[in-house]
Every structure is written in C-alpha cells, then in structure tokens.
mmCIF file of C-alpha atoms in Angstrom:
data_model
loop_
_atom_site.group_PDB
_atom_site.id
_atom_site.type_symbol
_atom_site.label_atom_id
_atom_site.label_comp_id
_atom_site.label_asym_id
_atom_site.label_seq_id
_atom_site.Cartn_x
_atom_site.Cartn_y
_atom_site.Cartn_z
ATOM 1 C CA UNK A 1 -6.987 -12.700 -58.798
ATOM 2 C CA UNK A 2 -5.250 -10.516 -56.406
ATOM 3 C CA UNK A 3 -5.973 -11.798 -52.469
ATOM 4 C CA UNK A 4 -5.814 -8.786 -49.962
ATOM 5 C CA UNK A 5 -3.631 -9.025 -47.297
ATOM 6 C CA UNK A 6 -5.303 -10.094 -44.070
ATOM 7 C CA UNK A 7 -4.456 -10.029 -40.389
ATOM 8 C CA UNK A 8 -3.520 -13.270 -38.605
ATOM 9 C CA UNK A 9 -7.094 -14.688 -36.911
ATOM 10 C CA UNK A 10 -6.520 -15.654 -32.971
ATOM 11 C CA UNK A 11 -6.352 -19.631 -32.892
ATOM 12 C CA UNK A 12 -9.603 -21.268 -31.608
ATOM 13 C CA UNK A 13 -11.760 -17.857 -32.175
ATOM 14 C CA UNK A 14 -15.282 -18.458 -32.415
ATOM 15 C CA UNK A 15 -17.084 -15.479 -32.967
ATOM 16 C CA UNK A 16 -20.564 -15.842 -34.781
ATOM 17 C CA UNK A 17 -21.768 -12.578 -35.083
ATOM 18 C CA UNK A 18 -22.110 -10.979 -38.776
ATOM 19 C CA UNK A 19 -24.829 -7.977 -38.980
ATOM 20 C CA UNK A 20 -24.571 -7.217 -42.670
ATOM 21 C CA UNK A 21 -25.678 -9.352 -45.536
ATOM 22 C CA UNK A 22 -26.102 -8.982 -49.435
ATOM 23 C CA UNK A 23 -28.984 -10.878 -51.264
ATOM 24 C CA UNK A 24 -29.182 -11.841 -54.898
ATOM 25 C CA UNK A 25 -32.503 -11.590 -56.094
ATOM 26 C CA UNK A 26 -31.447 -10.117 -59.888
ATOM 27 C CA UNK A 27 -32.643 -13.307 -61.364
ATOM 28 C CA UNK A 28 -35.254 -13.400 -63.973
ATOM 29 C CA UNK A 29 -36.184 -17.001 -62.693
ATOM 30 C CA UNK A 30 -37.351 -18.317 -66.380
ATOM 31 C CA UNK A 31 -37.182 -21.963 -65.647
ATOM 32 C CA UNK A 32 -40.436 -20.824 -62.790
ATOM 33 C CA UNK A 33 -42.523 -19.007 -65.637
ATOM 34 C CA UNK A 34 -45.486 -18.750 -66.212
ATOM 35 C CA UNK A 35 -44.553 -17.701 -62.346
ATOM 36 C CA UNK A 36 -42.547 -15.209 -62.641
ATOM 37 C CA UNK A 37 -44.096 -13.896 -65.779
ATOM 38 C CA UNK A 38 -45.435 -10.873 -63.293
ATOM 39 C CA UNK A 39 -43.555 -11.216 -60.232
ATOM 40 C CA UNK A 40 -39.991 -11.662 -59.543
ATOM 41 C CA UNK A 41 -38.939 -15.045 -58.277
ATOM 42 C CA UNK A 42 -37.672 -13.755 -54.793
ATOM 43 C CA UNK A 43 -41.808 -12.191 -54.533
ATOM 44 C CA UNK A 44 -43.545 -15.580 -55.755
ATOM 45 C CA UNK A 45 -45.759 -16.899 -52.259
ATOM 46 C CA UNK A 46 -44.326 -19.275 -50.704
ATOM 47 C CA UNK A 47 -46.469 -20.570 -46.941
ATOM 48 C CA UNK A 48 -48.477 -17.504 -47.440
ATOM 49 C CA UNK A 49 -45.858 -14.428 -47.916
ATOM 50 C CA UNK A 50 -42.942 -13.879 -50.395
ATOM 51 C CA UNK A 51 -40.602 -16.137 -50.417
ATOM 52 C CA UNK A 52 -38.038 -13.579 -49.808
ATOM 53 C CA UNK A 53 -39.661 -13.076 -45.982
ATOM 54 C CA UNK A 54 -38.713 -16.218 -44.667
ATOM 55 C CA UNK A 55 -34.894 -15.731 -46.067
ATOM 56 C CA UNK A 56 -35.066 -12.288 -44.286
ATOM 57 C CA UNK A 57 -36.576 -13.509 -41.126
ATOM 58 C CA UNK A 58 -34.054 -15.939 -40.429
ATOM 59 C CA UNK A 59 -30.870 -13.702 -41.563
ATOM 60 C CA UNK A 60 -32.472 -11.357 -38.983
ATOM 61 C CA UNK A 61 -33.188 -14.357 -36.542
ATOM 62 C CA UNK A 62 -29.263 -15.003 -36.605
ATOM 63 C CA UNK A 63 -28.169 -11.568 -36.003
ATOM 64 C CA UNK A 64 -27.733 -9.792 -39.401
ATOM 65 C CA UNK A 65 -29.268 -5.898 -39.189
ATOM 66 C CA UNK A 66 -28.573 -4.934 -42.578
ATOM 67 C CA UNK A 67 -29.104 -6.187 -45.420
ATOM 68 C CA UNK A 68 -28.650 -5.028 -48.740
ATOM 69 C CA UNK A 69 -30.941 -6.486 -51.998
ATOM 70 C CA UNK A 70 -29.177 -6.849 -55.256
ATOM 71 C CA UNK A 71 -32.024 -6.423 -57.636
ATOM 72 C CA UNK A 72 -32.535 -6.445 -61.469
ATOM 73 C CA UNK A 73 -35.471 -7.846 -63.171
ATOM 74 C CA UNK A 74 -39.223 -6.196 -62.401
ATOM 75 C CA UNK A 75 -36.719 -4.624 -59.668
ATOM 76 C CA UNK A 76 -39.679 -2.313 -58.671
ATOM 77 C CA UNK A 77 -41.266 -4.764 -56.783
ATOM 78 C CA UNK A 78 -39.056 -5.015 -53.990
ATOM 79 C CA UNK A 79 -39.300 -1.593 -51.613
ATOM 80 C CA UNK A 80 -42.802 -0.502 -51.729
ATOM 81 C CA UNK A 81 -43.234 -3.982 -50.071
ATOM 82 C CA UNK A 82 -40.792 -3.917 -47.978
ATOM 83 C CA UNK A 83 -39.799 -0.993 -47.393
ATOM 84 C CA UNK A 84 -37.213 0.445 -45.014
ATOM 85 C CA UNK A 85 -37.143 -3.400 -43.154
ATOM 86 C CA UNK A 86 -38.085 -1.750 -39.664
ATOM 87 C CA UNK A 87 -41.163 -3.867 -39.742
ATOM 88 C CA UNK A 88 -38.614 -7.328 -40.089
ATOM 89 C CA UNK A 89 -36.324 -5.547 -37.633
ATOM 90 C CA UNK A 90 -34.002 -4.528 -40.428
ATOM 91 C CA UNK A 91 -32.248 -1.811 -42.213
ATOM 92 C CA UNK A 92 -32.800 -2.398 -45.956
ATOM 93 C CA UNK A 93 -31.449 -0.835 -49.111
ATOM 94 C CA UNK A 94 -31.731 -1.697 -52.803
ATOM 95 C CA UNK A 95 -28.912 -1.493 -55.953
ATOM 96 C CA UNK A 96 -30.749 -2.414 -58.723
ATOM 97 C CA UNK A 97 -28.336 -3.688 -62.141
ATOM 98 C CA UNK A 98 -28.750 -1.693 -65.281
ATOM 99 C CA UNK A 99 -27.737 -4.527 -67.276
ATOM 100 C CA UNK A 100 -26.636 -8.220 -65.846
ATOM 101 C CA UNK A 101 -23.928 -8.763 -64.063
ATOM 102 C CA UNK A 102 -23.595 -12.213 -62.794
ATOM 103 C CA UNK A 103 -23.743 -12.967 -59.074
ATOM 104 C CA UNK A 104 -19.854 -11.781 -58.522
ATOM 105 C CA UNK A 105 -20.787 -9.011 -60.146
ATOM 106 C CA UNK A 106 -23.915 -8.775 -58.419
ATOM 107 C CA UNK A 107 -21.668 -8.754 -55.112
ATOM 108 C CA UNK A 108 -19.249 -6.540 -56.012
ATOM 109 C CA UNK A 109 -22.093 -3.375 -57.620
ATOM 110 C CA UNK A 110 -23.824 -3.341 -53.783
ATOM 111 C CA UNK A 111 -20.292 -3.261 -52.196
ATOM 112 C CA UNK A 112 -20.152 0.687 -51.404
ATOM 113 C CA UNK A 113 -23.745 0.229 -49.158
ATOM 114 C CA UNK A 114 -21.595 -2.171 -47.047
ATOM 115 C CA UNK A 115 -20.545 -0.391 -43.452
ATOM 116 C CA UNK A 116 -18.489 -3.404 -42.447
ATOM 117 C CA UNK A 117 -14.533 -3.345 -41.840
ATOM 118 C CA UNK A 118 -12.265 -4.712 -44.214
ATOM 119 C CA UNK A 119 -11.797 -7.823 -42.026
ATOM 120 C CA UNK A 120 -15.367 -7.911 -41.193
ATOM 121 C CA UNK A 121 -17.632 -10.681 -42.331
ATOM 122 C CA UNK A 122 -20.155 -10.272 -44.697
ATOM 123 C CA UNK A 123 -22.894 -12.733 -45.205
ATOM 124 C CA UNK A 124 -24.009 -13.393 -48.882
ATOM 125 C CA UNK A 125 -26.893 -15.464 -50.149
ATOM 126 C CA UNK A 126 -29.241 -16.682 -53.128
ATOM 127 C CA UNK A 127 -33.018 -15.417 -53.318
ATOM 128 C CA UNK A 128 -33.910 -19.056 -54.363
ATOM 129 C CA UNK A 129 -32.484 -21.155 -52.112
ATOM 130 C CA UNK A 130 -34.668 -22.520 -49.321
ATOM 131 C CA UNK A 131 -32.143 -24.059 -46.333
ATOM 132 C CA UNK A 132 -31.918 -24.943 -42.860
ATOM 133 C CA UNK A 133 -29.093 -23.395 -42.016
ATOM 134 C CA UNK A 134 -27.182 -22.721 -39.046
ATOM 135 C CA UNK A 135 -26.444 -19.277 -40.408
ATOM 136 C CA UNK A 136 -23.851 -18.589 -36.913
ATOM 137 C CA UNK A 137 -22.814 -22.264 -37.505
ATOM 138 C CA UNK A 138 -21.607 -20.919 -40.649
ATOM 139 C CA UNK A 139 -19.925 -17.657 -39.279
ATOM 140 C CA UNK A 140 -17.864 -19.526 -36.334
ATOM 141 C CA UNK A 141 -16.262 -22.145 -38.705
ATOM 142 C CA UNK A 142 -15.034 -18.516 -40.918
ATOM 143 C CA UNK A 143 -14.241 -17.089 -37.786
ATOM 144 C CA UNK A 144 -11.795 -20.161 -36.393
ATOM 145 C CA UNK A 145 -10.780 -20.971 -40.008
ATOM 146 C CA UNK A 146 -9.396 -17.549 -40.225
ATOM 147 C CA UNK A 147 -11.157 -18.299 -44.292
ATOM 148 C CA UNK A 148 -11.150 -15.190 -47.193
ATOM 149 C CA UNK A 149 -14.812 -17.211 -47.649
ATOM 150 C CA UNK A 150 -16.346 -19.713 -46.045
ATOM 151 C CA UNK A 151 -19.157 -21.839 -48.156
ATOM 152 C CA UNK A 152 -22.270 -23.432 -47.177
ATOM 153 C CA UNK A 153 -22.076 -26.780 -48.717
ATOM 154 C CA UNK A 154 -24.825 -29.510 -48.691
ATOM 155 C CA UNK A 155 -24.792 -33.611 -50.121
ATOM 156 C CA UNK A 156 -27.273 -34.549 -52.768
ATOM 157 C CA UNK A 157 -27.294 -38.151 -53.811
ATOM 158 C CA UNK A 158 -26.988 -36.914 -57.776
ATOM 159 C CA UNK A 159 -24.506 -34.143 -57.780
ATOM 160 C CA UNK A 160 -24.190 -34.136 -61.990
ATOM 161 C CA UNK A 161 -26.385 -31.487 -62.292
ATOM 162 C CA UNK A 162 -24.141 -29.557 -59.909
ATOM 163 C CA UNK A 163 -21.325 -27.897 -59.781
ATOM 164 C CA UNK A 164 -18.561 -30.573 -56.893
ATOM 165 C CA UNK A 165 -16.595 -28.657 -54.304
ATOM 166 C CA UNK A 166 -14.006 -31.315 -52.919
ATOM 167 C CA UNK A 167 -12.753 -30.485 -49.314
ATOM 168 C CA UNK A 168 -9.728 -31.983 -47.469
ATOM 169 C CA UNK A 169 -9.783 -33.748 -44.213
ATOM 170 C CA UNK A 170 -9.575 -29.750 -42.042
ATOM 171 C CA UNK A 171 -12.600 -28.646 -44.592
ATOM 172 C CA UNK A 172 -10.867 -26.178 -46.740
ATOM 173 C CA UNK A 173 -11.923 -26.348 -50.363
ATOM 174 C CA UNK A 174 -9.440 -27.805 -52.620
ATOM 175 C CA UNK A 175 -10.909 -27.829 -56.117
ATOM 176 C CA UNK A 176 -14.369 -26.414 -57.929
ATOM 177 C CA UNK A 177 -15.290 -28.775 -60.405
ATOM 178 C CA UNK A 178 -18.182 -28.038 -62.918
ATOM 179 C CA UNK A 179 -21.035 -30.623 -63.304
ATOM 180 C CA UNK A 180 -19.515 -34.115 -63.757
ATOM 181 C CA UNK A 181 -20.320 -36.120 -66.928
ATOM 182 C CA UNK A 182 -18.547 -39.045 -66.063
ATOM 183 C CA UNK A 183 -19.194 -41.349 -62.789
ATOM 184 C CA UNK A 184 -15.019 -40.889 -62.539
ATOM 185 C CA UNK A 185 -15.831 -37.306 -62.501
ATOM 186 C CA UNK A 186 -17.889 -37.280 -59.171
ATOM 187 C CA UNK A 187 -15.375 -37.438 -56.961
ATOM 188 C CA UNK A 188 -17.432 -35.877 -54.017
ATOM 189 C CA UNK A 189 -21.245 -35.397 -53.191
ATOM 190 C CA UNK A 190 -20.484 -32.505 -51.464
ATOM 191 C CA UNK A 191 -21.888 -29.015 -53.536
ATOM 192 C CA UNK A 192 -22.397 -25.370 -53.514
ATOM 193 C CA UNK A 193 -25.151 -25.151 -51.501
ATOM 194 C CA UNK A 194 -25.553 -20.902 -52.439
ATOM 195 C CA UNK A 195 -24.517 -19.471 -48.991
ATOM 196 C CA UNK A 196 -21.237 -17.906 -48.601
ATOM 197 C CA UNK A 197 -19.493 -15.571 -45.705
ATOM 198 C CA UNK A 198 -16.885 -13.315 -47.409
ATOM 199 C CA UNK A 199 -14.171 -10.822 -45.824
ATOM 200 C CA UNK A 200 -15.579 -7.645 -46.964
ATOM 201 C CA UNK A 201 -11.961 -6.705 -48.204
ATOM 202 C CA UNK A 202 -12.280 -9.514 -51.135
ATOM 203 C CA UNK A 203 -15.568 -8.395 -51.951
ATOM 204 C CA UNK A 204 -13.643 -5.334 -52.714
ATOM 205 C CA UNK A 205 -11.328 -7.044 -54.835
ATOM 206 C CA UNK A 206 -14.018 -8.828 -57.429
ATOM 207 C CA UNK A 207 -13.550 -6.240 -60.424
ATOM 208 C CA UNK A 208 -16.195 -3.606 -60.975
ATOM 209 C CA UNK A 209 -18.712 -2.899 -63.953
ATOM 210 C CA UNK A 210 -18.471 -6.090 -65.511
ATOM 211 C CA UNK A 211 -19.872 -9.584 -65.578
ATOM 212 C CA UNK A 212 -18.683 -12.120 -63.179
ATOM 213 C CA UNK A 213 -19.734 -15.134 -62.239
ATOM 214 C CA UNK A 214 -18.832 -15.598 -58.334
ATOM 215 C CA UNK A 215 -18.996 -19.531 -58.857
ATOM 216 C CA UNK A 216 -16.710 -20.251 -62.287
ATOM 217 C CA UNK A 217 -14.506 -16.931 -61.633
ATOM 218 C CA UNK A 218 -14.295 -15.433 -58.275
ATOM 219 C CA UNK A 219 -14.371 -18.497 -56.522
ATOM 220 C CA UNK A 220 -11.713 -19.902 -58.568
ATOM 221 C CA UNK A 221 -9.509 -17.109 -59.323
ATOM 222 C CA UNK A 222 -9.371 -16.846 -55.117
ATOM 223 C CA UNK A 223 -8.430 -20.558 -54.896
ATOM 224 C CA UNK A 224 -5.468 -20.284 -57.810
ATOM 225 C CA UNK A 225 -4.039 -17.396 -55.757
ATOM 226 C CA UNK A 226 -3.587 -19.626 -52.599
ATOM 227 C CA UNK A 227 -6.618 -18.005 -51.010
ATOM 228 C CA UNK A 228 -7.988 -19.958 -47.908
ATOM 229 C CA UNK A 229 -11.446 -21.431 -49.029
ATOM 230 C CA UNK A 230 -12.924 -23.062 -46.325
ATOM 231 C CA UNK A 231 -16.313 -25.384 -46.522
ATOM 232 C CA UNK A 232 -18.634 -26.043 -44.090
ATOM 233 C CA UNK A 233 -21.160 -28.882 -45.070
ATOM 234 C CA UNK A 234 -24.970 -28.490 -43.548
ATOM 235 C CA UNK A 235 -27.205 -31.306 -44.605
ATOM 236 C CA UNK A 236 -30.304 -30.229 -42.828
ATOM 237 C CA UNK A 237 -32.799 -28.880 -45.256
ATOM 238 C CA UNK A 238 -31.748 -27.696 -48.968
ATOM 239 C CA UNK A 239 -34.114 -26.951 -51.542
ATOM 240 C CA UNK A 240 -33.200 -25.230 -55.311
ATOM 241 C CA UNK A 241 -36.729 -23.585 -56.019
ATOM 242 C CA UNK A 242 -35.655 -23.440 -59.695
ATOM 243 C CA UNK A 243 -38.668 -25.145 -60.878
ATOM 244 C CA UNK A 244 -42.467 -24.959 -60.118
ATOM 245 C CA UNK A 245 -42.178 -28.287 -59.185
ATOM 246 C CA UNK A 246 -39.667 -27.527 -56.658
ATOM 247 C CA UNK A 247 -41.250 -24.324 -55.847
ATOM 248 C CA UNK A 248 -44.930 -25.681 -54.825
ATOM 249 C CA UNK A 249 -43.078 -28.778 -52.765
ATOM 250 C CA UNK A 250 -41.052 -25.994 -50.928
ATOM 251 C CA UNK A 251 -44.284 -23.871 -49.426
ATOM 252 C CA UNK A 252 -45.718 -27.375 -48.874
ATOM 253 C CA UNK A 253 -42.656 -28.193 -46.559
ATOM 254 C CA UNK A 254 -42.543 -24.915 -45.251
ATOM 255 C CA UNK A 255 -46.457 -25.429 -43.805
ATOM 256 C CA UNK A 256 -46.038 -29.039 -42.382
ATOM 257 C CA UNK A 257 -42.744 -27.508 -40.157
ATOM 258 C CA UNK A 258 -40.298 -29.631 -42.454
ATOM 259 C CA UNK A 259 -38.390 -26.468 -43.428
ATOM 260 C CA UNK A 260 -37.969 -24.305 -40.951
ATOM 261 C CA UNK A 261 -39.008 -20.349 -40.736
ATOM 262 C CA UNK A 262 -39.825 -17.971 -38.427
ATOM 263 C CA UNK A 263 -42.151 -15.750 -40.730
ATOM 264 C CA UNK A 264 -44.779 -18.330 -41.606
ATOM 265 C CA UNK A 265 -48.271 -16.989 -40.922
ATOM 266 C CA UNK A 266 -49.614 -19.301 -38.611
ATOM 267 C CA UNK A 267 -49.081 -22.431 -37.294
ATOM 268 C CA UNK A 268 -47.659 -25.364 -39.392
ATOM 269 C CA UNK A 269 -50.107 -28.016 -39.927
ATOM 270 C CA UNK A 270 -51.554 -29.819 -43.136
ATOM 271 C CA UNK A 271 -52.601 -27.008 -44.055
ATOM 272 C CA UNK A 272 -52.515 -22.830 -44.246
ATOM 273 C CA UNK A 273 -55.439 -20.634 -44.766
ATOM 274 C CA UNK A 274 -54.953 -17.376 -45.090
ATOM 275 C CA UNK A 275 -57.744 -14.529 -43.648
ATOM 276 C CA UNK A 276 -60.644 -14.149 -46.292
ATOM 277 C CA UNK A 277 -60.504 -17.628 -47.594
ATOM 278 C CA UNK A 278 -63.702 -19.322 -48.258
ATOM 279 C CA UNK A 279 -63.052 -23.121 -47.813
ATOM 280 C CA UNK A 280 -66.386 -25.373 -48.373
ATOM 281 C CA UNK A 281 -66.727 -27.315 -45.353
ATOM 282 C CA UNK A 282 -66.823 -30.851 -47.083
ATOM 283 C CA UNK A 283 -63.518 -30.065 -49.391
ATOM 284 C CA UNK A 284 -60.502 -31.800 -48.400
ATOM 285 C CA UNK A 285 -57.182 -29.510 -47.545
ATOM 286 C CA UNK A 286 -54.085 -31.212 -47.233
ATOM 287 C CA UNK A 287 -50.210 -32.274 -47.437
ATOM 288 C CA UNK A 288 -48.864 -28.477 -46.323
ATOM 289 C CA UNK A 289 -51.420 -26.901 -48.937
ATOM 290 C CA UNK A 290 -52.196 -22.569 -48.851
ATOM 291 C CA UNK A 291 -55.313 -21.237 -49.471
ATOM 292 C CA UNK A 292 -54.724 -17.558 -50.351
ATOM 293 C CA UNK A 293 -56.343 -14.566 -49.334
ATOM 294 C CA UNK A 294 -59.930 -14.017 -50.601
ATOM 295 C CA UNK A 295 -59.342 -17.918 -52.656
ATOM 296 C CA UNK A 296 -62.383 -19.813 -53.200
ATOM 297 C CA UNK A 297 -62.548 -23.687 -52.360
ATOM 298 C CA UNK A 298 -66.235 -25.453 -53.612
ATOM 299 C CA UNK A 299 -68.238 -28.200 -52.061
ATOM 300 C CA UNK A 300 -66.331 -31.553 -52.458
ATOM 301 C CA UNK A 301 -63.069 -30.483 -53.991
ATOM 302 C CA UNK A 302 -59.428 -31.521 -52.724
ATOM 303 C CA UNK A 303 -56.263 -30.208 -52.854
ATOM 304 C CA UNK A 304 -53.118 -32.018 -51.695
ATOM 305 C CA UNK A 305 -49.769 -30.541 -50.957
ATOM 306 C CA UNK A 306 -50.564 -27.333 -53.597
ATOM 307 C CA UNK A 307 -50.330 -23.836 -53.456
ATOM 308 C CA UNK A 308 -53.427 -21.816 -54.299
ATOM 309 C CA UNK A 309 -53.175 -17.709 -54.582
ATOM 310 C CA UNK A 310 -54.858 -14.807 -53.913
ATOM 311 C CA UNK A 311 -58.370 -14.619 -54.862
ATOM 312 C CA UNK A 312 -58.190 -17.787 -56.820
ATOM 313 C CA UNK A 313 -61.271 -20.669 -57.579
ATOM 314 C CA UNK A 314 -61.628 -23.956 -57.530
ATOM 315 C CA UNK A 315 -64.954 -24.984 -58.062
ATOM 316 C CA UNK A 316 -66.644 -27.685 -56.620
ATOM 317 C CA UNK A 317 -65.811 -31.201 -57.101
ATOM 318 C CA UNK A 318 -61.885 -30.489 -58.416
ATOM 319 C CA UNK A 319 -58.678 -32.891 -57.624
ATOM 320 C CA UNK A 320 -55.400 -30.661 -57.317
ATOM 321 C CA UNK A 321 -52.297 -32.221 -56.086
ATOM 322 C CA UNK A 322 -48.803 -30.877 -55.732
ATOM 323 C CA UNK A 323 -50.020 -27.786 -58.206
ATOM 324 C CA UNK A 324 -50.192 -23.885 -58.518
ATOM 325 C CA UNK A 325 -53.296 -21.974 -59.110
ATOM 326 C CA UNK A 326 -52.232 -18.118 -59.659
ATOM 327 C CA UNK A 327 -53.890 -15.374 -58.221
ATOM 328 C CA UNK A 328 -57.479 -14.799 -59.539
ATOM 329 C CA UNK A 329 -56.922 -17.705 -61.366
ATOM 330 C CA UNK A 330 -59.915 -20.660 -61.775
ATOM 331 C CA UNK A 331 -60.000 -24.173 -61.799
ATOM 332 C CA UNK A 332 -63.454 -25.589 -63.129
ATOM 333 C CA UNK A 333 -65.606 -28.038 -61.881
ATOM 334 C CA UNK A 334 -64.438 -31.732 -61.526
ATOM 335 C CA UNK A 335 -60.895 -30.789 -63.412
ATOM 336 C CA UNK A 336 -58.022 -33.044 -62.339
ATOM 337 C CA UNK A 337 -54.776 -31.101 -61.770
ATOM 338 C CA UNK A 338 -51.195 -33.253 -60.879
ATOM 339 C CA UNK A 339 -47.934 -31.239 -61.002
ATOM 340 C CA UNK A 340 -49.277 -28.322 -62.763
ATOM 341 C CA UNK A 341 -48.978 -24.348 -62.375
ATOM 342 C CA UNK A 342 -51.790 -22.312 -63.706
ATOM 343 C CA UNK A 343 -50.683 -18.840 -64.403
ATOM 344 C CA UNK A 344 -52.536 -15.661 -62.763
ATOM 345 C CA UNK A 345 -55.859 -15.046 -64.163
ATOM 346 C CA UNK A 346 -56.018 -18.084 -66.466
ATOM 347 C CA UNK A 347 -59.148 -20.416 -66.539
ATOM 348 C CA UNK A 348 -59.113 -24.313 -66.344
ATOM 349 C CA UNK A 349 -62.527 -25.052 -67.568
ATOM 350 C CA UNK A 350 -64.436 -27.923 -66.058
ATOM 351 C CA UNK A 351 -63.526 -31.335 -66.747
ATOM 352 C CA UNK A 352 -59.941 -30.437 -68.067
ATOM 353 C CA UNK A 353 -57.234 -33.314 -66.983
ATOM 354 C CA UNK A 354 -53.731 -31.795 -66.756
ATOM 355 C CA UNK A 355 -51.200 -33.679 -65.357
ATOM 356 C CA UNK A 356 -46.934 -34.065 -65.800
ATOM 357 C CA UNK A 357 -45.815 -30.455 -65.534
ATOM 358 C CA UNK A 358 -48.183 -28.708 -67.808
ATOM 359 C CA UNK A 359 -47.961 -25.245 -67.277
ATOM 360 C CA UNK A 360 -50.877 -22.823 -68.387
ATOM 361 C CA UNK A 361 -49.788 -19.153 -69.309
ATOM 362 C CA UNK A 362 -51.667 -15.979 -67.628
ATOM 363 C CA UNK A 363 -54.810 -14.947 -68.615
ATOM 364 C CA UNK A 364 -54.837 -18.612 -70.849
ATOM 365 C CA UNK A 365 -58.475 -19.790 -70.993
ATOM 366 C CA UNK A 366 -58.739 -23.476 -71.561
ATOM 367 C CA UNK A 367 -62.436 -24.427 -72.480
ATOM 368 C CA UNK A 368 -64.306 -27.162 -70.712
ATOM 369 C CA UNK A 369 -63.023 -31.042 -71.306
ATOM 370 C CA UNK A 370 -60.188 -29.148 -73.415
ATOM 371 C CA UNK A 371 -57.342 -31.197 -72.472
ATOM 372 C CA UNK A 372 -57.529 -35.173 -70.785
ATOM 373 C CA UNK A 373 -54.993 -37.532 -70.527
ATOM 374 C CA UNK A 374 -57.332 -40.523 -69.825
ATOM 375 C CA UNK A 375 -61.200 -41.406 -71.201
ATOM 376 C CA UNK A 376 -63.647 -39.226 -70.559
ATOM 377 C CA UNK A 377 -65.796 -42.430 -69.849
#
C-alpha cells in the first residue's frame, strides 16, 4: 500500500481536538437476531434509546461536530430518527453501501463527505462497540506520535477469539496477528479494541469501489510500507455487543453508571423506567434493568439485570433475569426466563421455562407450559 507523504509533526505536540468522525453501522449484526431481525444493530435499545445515541453523545462530548454514518443494511432507519444531528449538537450525513464493502471499504465510500485537511485527523469507530474511552486521550497520543493511525487498544484475559496487536516499548504497533490457536501464539493480550484516528490523507489512499477489510488489509498493507502505527491501550470499559448476551449485560451496565454515557435517560440506578410504564407496585426491578415505554410489569413478577421494550408484558408472577423481551412482546404468567431474548411481538405463554440462550423468533407464539427445563412438580 502506497503511504502519503506527510509533514514532520512538532515534537511534544499535544493537540486533542478532532471535529469529524465516520461511523460503521453497515453491519447486518446476525449473531444479535432475532434482534436485529427488524432493526439494525446500531438502533437496538440499549438504557432506554438506540444504542447508537450514547456513541454519538460522547463523540460529541469530546469535541467531534460532524459525523458521517456509513450505513447498509435496513439503512432507512437511520435519518428520519436522527435527522440532521442539531438536536445531539451535530452535523450528520448518511452514505449508505449498495453492496458490502468491508469496514476499509466502508471508510474509504464516505471519504468525499469529509471537510478535514489532508493532515487532519479523522476519528473512526464501530456501531457495536460500547467503551470508556478517553476519545482526546486517544487524539493527543496521534497528535505527539506524529502516527498515519493511531488505535484504541484494550486487554482481555482470552485474546484467541481476537485478532493480537503487539506494540513496542514507545507504543507503535509492530505486528497484527489474527486469532491465536496456539498458547505460543498469544504473544500479547493487548487487541483491537475498534477505535481508530486516521490522517484523512490515508483514508484517501484505501482503494475505492471494492471490498476491504480495514483490519486484515489496510491495517497491514500500512504497516508493510513502513507506515507509523501507533497504539494506545485504554482498559477502562470495553464491551463487543455481538451477542444478545452481551447486548442485554451492556444496557444493564449502562443503567447502574458502570459504563459511562452522557445520553442515558435518567439517572443510573438499579433500575430505568421509561415514561408510560406500568410497573405493579409489589414486582421486583433490578440489576440495571429498562422498562420500556408503555411496558407492562404484573403483581409479583421480577426482573433482574434485563432489558424489556416498548409496550411489552410480563404478567404477573414471572422470573426474568439477564433477558430481552421485544417490543409488544409477552411473557406469561409464572414463566421463568434466564439468558433469553424474546423477539418483538412473540408470546411466552404461562408457565414456559427458558433458560441458556434460547432465543424466540418474532411474532413466535409458544403455548402455555410449552417448553421446561426442570419438573413441572
């Protein structure tokens, strides 16, 4: 890969300020369906609003003004709720793919909405990635590094499902390795952690109307060609919201103030209920859960560290825990939910025991005492 030409950054410079950003939401987020069966992953509810809000409030909360949304599947979605961005404080626009084209290529389709410089920094990050941050922490060390890109990385204590990025002793990336499948392999726990600052002149240089995958041939292609690479490792909070699982932990952590975000609708707490809920005075709301908007919670039922949509019911006397109930979906009396996701509209009927990462398709109607995994003694 060719590497523009840059000019020489001042030693010790510091700057932190980026004000445009590009964010991938293309993905068709299969591994969350029944999810995402109607609603593109970025859009799912997460602490009471799309999840995308809380990525745009805090890009906004570190300086970024525009932002532009790389958009593909049920692309739609995206601008009638949004809009413009003047509500967020933000100038939005939207390229939406024709046909996939990986996240460099992703990049490289919005790169004629950018108004930044060719030596300008341009922020870039993942619609499924909920972080912590220090998004200016992140634009300084690209700033003193003098970097082409700069990469948010993050330690996990498994990194084989990951792909490693090794970094020497200044931070500048040295290798990419793709997930490890021997323990001689693992020769760092350090990995992509999905946030990137790029000069906008090698955004420029990713090739156009093709496929390309920014992590196995941008990233790279930039380090064969002596490119300057540097890493910058934030452990504060990571989460992949690949899964449900993942997903419904997420807007748990997002309520109780473990992840931080400056669009959640109230104040974090055990638990979130959104205007028009009906909550039974004797159920029990906990661990971080939401209660949607016109939701339904009977006499005597709990729910623990779950997410519960829009108009959705659980009738009295059900156990959820660390689930999903989709909007106008409902959850019969005295079922037993643990690690589910019930897709919208569907119907748990009562007595039902669904536990282990069952997932139950929209508009799915499971009759009464349907399923168990223990006696129904």
């Amino acid at each position: 890969m060719h590497v523009p030409t840059k000019a020489p950054t001042p030693a010790g410079s510091g700057d932190d300020t980026v004000t445009e950003a590009i964010l991938l939401v293309g993905g068709k987020g299969t591994r969350l369906r029944p999810l995402t069966a109607r609603t593109p992953k970025p859009m799912v509810p997460a602490a009471g609003v799309p999840f995308l809000t809380h990525q745009l409030a805090r890009a906004r909360a570190a300086g970024v003004e525009h932002i532009v949304l790389a958009t593909s599947y049920l692309a739609g979605v995206f601008e009638p709720y949004f809009g413009d961005g003047s509500s967020l404080g933000l100038s939005l626009e939207y390229v939406t793919e024709r046909d996939p084209l990986g996240t460099g290529g992703a990049i490289r389709n919005v790169a004629s909405r950018l108004d930044s410089g060719p030596e300008e920094p341009v922020l870039i990050f993942n619609g499924d990635i909920l972080t912590g941050l220090d998004i200016r922490a992140l634009v300084r060390t690209h700033a003193s590094s003098g970097a082409d890109v700069s990469l948010h990385l993050t330690r996990v204590e498994d990194p084989r499902a990951y792909g490693l990025v090794p970094t020497d002793e200044n931070g500048r990336v040295t290798a990419f390795l793709e997930k490890p499948q021997t323990p001689e392999e693992i020769v760092t726990d350090q990995i992509n952690a999905g946030a990137y600052v790029f000069r906008r002149s090698v955004i420029d240089s990713i090739p156009a109307g093709r496929p390309v995958s920014v992590e196995r041939e941008t990233f790279p292609g930039l380090l064969a060609a002596g490119a300057h690479l540097q890493g910058m490792v934030d452990s504060t909070y990571w989460l992949d919201l690949g899964t449900p699982q993942a997903f419904v932990r997420g807007s748990a952590d997002l309520v109780l103030g473990r992840a931080p975000s400056p669009a959640v609708p109230g104040q974090c707490g055990e638990r979130l209920i959104l205007p028009t809920a009906t909550v039974a005075p004797d159920a029990k709301i906990t661990g971080g859960t939401v209660i949607g908007r016109a939701a339904l919670i009977g006499d005597g039922a709990r729910v623990a560290g779950s997410t519960i949509l829009d108009g959705a019911v659980v009738e009295p006397g059900a156990v959820i825990t660390d689930s999903l109930i989709g909007a106008g979906a409902r959850v019969g009396a005295r079922a037993v939910l643990s690690d589910v996701v019930v897709g919208d509209g569907a119907v748990v009927g009562a007595d039902n025991e669904l536990r282990q990462g069952v997932r139950v398709w929209c508009d799915a109607v499971l009759p009464a005492g349907a399923v168990r995994f223990s006696s129904d003694a």
